XYZ file of C-alpha atoms in Angstrom:
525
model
C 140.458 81.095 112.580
C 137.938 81.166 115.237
C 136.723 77.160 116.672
C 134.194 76.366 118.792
C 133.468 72.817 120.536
C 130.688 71.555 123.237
C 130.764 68.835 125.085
C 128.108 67.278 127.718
C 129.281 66.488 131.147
C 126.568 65.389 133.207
C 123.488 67.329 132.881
C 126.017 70.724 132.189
C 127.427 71.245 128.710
C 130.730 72.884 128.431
C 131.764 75.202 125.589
C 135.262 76.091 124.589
C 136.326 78.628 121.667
C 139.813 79.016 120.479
C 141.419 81.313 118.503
C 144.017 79.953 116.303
C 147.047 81.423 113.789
C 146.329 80.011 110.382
C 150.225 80.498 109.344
C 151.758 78.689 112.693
C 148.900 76.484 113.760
C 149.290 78.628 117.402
C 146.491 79.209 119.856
C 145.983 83.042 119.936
C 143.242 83.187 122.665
C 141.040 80.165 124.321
C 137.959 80.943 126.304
C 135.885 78.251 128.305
C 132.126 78.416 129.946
C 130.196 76.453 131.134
C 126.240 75.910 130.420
C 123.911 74.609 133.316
C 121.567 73.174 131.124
C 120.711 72.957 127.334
C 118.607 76.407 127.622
C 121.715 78.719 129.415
C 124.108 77.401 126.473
C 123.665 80.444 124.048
C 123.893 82.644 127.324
C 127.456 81.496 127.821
C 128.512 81.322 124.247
C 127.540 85.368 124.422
C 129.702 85.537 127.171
C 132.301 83.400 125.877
C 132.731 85.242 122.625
C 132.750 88.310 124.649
C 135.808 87.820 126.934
C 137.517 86.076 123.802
C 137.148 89.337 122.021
C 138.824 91.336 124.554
C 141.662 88.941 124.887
C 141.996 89.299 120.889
C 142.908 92.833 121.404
C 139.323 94.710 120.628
C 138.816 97.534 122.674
C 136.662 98.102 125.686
C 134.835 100.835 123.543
C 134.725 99.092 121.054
C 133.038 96.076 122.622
C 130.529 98.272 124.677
C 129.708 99.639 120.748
C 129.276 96.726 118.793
C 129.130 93.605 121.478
C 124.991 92.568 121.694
C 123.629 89.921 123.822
C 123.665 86.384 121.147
C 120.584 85.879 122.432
C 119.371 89.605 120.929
C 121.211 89.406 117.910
C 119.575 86.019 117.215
C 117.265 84.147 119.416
C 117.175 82.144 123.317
C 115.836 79.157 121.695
C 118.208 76.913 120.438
C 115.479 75.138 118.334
C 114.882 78.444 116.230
C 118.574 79.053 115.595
C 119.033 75.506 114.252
C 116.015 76.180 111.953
C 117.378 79.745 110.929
C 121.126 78.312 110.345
C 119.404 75.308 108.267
C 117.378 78.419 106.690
C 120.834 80.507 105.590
C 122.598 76.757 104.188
C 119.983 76.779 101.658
C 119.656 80.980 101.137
C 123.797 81.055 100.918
C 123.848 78.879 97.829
C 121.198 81.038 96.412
C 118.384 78.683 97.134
C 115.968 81.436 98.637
C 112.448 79.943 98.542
C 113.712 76.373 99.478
C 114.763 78.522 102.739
C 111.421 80.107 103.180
C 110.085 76.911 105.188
C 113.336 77.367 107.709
C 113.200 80.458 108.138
C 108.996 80.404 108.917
C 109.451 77.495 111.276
C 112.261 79.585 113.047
C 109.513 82.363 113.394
C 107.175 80.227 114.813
C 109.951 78.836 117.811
C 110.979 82.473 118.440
C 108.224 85.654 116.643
C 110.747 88.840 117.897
C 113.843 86.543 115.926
C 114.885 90.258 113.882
C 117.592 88.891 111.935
C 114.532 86.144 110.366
C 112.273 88.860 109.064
C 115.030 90.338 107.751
C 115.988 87.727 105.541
C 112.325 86.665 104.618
C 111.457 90.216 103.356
C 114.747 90.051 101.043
C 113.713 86.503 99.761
C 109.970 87.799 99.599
C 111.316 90.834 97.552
C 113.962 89.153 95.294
C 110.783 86.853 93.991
C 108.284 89.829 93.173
C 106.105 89.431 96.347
C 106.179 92.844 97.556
C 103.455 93.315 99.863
C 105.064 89.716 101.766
C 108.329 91.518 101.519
C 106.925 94.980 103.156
C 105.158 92.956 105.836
C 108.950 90.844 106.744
C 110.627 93.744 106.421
C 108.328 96.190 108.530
C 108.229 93.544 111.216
C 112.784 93.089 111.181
C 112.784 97.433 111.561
C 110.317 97.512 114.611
C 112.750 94.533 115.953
C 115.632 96.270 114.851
C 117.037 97.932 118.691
C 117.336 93.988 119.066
C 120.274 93.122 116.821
C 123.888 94.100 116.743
C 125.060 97.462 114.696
C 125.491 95.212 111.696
C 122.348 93.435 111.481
C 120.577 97.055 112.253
C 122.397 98.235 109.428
C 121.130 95.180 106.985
C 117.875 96.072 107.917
C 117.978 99.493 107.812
C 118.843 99.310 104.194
C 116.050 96.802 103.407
C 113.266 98.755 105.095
C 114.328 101.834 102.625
C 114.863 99.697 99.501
C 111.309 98.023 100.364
C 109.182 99.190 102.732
C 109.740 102.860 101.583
C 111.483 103.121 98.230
C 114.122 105.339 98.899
C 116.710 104.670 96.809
C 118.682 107.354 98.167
C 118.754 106.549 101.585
C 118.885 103.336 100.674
C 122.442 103.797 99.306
C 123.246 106.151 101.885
C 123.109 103.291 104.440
C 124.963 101.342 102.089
C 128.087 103.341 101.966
C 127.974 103.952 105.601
C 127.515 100.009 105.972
C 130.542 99.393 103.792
C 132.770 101.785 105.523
C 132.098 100.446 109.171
C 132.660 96.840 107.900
C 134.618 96.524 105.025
C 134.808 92.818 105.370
C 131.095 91.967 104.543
C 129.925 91.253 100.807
C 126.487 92.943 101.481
C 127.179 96.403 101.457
C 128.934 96.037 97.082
C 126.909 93.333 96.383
C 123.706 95.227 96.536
C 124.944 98.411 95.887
C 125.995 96.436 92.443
C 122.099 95.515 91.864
C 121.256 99.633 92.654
C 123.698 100.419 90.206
C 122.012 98.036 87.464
C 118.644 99.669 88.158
C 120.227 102.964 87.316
C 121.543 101.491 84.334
C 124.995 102.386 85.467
C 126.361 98.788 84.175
C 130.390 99.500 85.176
C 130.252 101.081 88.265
C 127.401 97.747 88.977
C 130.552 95.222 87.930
C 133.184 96.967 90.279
C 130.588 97.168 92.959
C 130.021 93.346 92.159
C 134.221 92.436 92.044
C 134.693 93.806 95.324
C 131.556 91.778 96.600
C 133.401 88.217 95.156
C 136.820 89.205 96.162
C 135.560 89.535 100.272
C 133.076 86.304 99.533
C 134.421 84.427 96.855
C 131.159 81.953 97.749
C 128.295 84.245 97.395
C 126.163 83.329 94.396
C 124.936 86.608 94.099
C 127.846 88.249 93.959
C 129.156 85.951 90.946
C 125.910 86.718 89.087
C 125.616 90.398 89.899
C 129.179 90.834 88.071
C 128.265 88.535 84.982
C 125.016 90.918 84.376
C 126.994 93.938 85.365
C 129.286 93.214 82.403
C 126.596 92.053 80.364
C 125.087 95.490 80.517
C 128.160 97.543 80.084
C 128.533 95.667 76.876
C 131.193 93.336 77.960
C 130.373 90.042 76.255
C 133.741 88.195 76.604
C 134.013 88.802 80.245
C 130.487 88.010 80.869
C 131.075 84.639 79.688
C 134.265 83.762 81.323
C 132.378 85.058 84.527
C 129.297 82.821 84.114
C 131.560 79.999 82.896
C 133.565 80.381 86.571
C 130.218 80.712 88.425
C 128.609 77.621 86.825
C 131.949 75.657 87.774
C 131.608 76.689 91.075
C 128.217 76.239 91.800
C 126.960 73.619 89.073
C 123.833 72.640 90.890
C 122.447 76.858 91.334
C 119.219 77.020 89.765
C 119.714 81.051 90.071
C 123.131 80.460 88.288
C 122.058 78.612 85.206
C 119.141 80.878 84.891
C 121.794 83.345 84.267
C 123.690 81.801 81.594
C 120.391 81.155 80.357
C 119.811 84.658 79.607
C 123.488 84.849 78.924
C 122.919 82.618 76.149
C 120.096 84.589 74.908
C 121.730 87.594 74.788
C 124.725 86.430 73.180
C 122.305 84.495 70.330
C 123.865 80.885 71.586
C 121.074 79.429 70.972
C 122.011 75.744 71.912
C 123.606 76.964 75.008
C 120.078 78.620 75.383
C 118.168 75.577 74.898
C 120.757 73.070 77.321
C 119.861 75.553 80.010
C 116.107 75.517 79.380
C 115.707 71.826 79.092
C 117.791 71.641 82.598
C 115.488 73.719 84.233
C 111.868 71.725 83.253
C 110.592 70.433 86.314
C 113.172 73.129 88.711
C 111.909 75.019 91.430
C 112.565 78.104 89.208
C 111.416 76.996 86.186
C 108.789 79.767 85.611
C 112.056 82.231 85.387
C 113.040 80.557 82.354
C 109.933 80.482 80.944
C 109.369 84.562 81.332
C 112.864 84.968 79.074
C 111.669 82.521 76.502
C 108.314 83.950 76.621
C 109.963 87.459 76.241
C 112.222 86.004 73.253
C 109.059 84.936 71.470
C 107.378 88.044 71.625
C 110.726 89.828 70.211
C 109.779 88.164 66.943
C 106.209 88.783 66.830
C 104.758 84.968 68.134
C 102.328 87.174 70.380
C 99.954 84.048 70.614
C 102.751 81.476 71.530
C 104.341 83.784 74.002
C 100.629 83.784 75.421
C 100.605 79.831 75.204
C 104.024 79.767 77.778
C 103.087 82.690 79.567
C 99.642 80.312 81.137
C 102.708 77.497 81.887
C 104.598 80.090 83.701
C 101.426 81.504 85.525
C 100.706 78.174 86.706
C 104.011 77.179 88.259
C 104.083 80.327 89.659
C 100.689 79.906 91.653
C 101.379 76.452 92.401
C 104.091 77.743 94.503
C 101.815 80.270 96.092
C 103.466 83.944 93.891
C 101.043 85.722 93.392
C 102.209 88.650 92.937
C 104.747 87.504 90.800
C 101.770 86.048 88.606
C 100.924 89.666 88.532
C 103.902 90.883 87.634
C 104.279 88.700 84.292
C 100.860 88.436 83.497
C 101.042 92.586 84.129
C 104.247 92.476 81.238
C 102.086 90.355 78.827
C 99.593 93.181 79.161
C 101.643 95.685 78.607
C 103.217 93.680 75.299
C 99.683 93.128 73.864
C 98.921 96.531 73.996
C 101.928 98.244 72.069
C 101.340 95.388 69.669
C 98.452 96.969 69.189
C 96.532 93.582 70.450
C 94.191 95.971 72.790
C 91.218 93.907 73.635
C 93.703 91.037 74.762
C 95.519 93.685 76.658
C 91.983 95.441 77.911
C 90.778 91.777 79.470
C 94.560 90.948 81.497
C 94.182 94.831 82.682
C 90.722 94.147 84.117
C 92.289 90.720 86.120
C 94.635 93.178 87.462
C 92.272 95.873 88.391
C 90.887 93.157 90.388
C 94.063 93.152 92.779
C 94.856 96.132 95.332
C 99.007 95.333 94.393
C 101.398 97.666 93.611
C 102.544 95.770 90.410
C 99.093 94.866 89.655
C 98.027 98.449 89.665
C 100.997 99.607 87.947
C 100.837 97.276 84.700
C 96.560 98.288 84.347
C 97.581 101.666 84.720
C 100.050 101.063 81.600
C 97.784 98.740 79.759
C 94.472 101.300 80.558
C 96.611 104.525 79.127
C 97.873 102.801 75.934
C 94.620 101.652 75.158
C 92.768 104.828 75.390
C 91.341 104.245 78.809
C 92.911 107.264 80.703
C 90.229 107.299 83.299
C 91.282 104.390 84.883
C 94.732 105.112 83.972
C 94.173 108.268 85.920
C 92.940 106.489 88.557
C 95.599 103.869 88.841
C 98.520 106.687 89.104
C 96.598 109.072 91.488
C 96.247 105.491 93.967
C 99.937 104.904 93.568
C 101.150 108.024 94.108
C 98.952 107.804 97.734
C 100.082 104.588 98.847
C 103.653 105.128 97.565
C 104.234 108.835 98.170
C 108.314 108.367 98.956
C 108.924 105.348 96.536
C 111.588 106.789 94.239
C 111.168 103.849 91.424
C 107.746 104.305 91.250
C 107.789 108.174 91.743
C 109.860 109.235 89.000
C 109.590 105.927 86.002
C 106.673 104.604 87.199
C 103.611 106.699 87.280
C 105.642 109.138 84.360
C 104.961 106.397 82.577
C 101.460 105.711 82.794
C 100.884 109.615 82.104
C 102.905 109.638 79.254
C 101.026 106.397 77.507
C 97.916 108.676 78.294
C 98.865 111.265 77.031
C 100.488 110.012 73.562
C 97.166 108.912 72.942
C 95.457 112.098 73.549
C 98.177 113.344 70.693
C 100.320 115.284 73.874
C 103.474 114.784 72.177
C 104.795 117.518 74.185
C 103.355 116.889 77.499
C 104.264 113.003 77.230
C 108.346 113.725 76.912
C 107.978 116.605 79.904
C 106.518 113.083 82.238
C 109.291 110.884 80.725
C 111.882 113.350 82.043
C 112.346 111.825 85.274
C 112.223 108.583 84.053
C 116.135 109.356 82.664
C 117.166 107.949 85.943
C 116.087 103.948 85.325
C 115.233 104.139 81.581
C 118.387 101.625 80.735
C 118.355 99.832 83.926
C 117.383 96.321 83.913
C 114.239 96.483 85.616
C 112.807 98.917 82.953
C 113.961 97.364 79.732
C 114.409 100.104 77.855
C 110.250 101.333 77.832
C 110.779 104.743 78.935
C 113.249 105.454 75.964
C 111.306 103.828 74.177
C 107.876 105.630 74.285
C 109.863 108.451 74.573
C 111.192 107.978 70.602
C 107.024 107.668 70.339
C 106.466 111.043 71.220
C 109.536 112.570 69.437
C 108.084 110.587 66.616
C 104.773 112.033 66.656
C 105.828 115.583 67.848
C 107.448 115.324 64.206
C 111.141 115.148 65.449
C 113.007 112.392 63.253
C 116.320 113.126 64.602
C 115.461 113.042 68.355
C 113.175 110.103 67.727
C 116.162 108.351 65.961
C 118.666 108.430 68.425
C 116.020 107.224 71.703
C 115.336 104.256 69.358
C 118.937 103.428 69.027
C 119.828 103.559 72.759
C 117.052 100.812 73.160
C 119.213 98.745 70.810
C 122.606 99.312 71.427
C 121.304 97.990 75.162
C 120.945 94.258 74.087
C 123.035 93.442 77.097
C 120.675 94.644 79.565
C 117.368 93.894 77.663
C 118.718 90.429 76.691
C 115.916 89.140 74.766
C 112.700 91.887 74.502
C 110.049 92.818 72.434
C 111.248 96.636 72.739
C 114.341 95.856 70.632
C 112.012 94.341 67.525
C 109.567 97.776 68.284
C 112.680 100.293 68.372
C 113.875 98.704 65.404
C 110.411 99.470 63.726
C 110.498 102.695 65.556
C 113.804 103.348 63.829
C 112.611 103.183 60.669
C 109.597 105.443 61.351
C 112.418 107.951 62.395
C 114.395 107.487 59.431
C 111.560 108.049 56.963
C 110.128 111.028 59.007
C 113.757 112.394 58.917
C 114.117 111.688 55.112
C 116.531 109.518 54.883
C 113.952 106.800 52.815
C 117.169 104.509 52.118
C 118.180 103.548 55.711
C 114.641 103.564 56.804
C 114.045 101.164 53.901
C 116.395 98.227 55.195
C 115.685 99.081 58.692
C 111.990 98.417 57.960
C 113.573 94.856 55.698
C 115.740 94.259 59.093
C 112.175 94.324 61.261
C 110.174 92.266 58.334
C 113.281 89.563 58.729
C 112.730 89.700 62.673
C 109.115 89.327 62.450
C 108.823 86.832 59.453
C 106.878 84.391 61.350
C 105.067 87.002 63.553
C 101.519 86.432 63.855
C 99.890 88.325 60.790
C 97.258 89.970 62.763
C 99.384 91.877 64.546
C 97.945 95.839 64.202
C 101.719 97.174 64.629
C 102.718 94.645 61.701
C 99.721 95.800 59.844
C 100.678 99.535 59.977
C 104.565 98.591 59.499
C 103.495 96.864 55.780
C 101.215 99.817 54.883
C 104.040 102.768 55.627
C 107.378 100.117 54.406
C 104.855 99.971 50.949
C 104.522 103.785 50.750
C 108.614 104.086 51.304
C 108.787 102.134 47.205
C-alpha cells in the first residue's frame, strides 16, 4: 500500500511517501522531498514517486517508458487538480453530470488539463450529447503527447469510439490497453458495453466479471454485468447481480435505473413502480421516464407515451441535453410512424430537420422514409454518410436503415433486405432494439416469404432481455402473425393475432397498424 503525507514547515512543505507490506505492516520503500513553496509541491511529488519507483524494483527502462512528469499527466495548478479529484469522487460512484461542474471549473484553472477532456467527452457521450462529446474528446487527443502511456491509451480509445466511430480500432486499442495493464477495469469494462452493441450478451458479462473482480467499486462494471446477463437470457443471475449492486451502492441513481429496467423486463411490476417513484424529482429522472414511456407504447397507449415523453423532454432541457431531447423525441418519431400515426411522426421529423445533429438527422431520415418522404430521407443519409464517412455504427445499421424504410415503401422488398445486410452486426444489440430484424421480417413479409419473415420476427422476441420493455416486441408479435397466415398456418397465426389483441386491449383505437391488424385477424375466421 502506497501513503503519502505533507506537512508545512515554515513557508516549505515537506512530502513523504511510504511504501508499506499489507501482510507484515513493514516499510518497503520511503521517499522524502521537499517543496519550496505551495506551487513546486506537485514538482516534487513527480520526483518523489519517481525515485520511490525505482527503489520498488521497476526498471530503469521501464521508468524512462512509462514515468511522465505529474505535472503532464495532470496539471501544475494545484487548484485544478483539487477540482478534477472532487470531479472523479462524484464520476466514480457513477454520478457523471453532477461531475460535469468539477471537471469544467478544473478546465478553466488549467485549459491543456488532457486527462479532463478526456473524462468530459465520456460523460458528454454516455448522456447522448455527441457533438459535446466529439468537441471533449477532440480537444483530450490533440493533448494526448501530454499524459502518461495509460492515459494516452484511454484516450486513444475514446477518440475512435467517438470522435471517429471505429469500432474496430476502437477495440483494437482496447485489447492492447488490457494487455499492457491488466490491473485497470477500463480496458473489460468497456469492451463489455462493445460487446452489448454487437449483441454478443456472454462474451459482454465475462468482459464485465473481469472488470468487477480488478474494481470491485466501479458502478459500471456492476451494471454492465447485470445487462450483460440480462441479454444473454440469464434472468436469475441478473437479479442476484442487481440485488449485490443496489446493496453496495444504495444511493446510485444509474444503479436503480437499472433494476428499474430489470424490473421491467422481468414483468415485476411493483419492483418497477418502487424504482420509478424513487427516482421523481432525481437528477436522472428523465431515464426512467424514456423506459416507462417505451413500456406504454409496447401496449399501444401511443397518446400517453406522448403525454410522458413532453415530461421527459422537459427535464431533459432543463438540464441543458439537447441532444438527448433529440434523441427521444427522434424514438417517439420513429414509434409514431410504424404505428402508422404519420402526420404525428411527419411534424417531430420536421423539429428535427431543424437541427444539424447526428441523432437528429438520423431519426428524420427514419421517420421521412417510413412515411413516404424518400427525398428527404435521401437527403438525410447522403449528409450522414459525408460527415460520418468512417463511423462504423452509423455506416453499416444506420443509414441501411433509412434506405431500407425507403425502399419498403417504394414496394423494394428485395432491395430493402440487400441494405439490412450489414445491419446483422448491431441488429440485437441494445442500442438498436431489435429494428433492423425487425423491418427486415417487413420485407420478407412483403417479398411473400412467410417462413423467413417468421423466424426475424421471433428473434425480436426471444430478445426481451435486451429490448426490456419496446414497442418492437408488441409489432413482431403482430408481424408474427402476418407470417404465420402468409405461410398458411391460419391456426397459430390466429392466437398469435389473440396474443397481440390481449397486448393491445387498451391501445388507442385509432391506431392505423391496429386498424389493419382487426381487418386481416377478421379475414383469418
Amino acid at each position: 500500500m502506497l501513503s503519502g503525507s505533507i506537512a508545512s514547515l515554515g513557508s516549505q512543505y515537506v512530502l513523504t511517501l511510504n511504501a508499506v507490506n499489507c501482510q507484515t505492516g513493514d516499510s518497503l520503500a520511503q521517499e522524502q522531498e521537499e517543496a519550496g513553496s505551495k506551487e513546486q509541491v506537485l514538482a516534487a511529488l513527480g520526483g518523489a514517486v519517481s525515485k520511490l519507483r525505482g527503489r520498488l524494483g521497476e526498471s530503469l527502462a521501464s521508468i524512462r517508458k512509462f514515468d511522465v512528469p505529474i505535472d503532464q499527466v495532470t496539471t501544475s495548478s494545484l487548484e485544478a487538480l483539487k477540482a478534477f479529484a472532487m470531479g472523479n469522487a462524484e464520476f466514480d460512484q457513477e454520478n457523471e453530470l453532477q461531475s460535469l461542474p468539477f471537471y469544467r471549473r478544473a478546465i478553466e484553472l488549467d485549459p491543456n488539463f488532457a486527462w479532463v477532456y478526456a473524462r468530459m467527452g465520456t460523460i458528454y457521450a454516455n448522456s447522448g450529447e455527441y457533438q459535446k462529446a466529439i468537441e471533449a474528446t477532440r480537444k483530450a487527443y490533440e493533448l494526448k503527447d501530454r499524459v502518461s502511456e495509460r492515459e494516452k491509451l484511454y484516450i486513444t480509445e475514446h477518440y475512435y469510439q467517438t470522435v471517429t466511430g471505429e469500432k474496430e480500432k476502437e477495440m483494437e486499442v482496447l485489447e492492447l490497453y488490457g494487455r499492457t495493464y491488466p490491473n485497470d477495469s477500463v480496458p473489460p469494462n468497456n469492451l463489455s458495453v462493445d460487446y452489448e452493441m454487437s449483441g454478443d450478451f456472454d462474451k459482454a458479462a465475462e468482459q464485465a466479471r473481469d472488470a468487477v473482480r480488478v474494481d470491485p467499486n466501479s458502478v459500471s462494471a456492476w451494471g454492465n454485468l447485470e445487462y450483460g446477463y440480462l441479454g444473454a437470457n440469464r434472468p436469475d443471475e441478473a437479479q442476484q447481480t442487481m440485488q449485490q449492486a443496489l446493496a453496495r451502492f444504495p444511493n446510485s441513481e444509474f444503479v436503480h435505473w437499472l433494476s428499474f429496467i430489470t424490473a421491467l423486463t422481468l414483468g415485476k411490476s411493483a419492483d418497477a413502480d418502487r424504482e420509478l417513484a424513487w427516482s421523481k424529482g432525481k437528477q436522472l429522472e428523465f431515464r426512467f421516464l424514456v423506459y416507462q414511456a417505451r413500456g406504454m407504447q409496447e401496449q399501444g397507449k401511443l397518446r400517453l407515451s406522448e403525454e410522458t415523453t413532453r415530461r421527459l423532454l422537459d427535464l431533459e432541457k432543463n438540464q441543458g441535453l439537447n441532444e438527448t431531447t433529440e434523441d427521444d423525441l427522434g424514438w417517439l418519431a420513429i414509434v409514431q410512424a410504424d404505428f402508422g400515426a404519420c402526420d404525428r411522426a411527419l411534424q417531430n421529423a420536421a423539429v428535427l430537420a431543424s437541427s444539424a445533429g447526428r441523432t437528429a438527422t438520423t431519426f428524420a431520415g427514419m421517420a421521412f422514409a417510413s412515411c413516404g418522404q424518400a427525398q428527404k430521407a435521401e437527403a438525410d443519409a447522403v449528409k450522414l454518410n459525408h460527415d460520418h464517412p468512417l463511423d462504423s455504427f452509423l455506416q453499416k445499421s444506420e443509414i441501411p436503415q433509412i434506405r431500407a424504410r425507403a425502399d419498403l415503401q417504394h414496394g423494394n422488398a428485395a432491395k430493402a433486405i440487400e441494405d439490412l445486410h450489414p445491419a446483422e452486426a448491431y441488429q440485437l444489440g441494445f442500442v438498436e432494439a431489435g429494428i433492423p430484424t425487425y423491418l427486415r421480417g417487413l420485407a420478407y413479409l412483403q417479398n411473400k416469404q412467410g417462413t423467413e419473415a417468421a423466424a426475424e420476427f421471433q428473434k425480436v422476441l426471444d430478445h426481451r432481455g435486451v429490448l426490456s420493455t419496446s414497442p418492437y416486441l408488441a409489432l413482431s408479435k403482430l408481424g408474427l402473425g402476418r407470417a404465420l397466415a402468409l405461410s398458411g398456418d391460419t391456426a397459430k397465426a390466429r392466437m398469435t393475432y389473440q396474443d397481440f389483441f390481449t397486448l393491445w386491449k387498451d391501445a388507442d383505437p385509432d391506431l392505423p397498424v391496429l386498424k389493419a391488424a382487426k381487418v386481416e385477424y377478421a379475414k383469418l375466421q
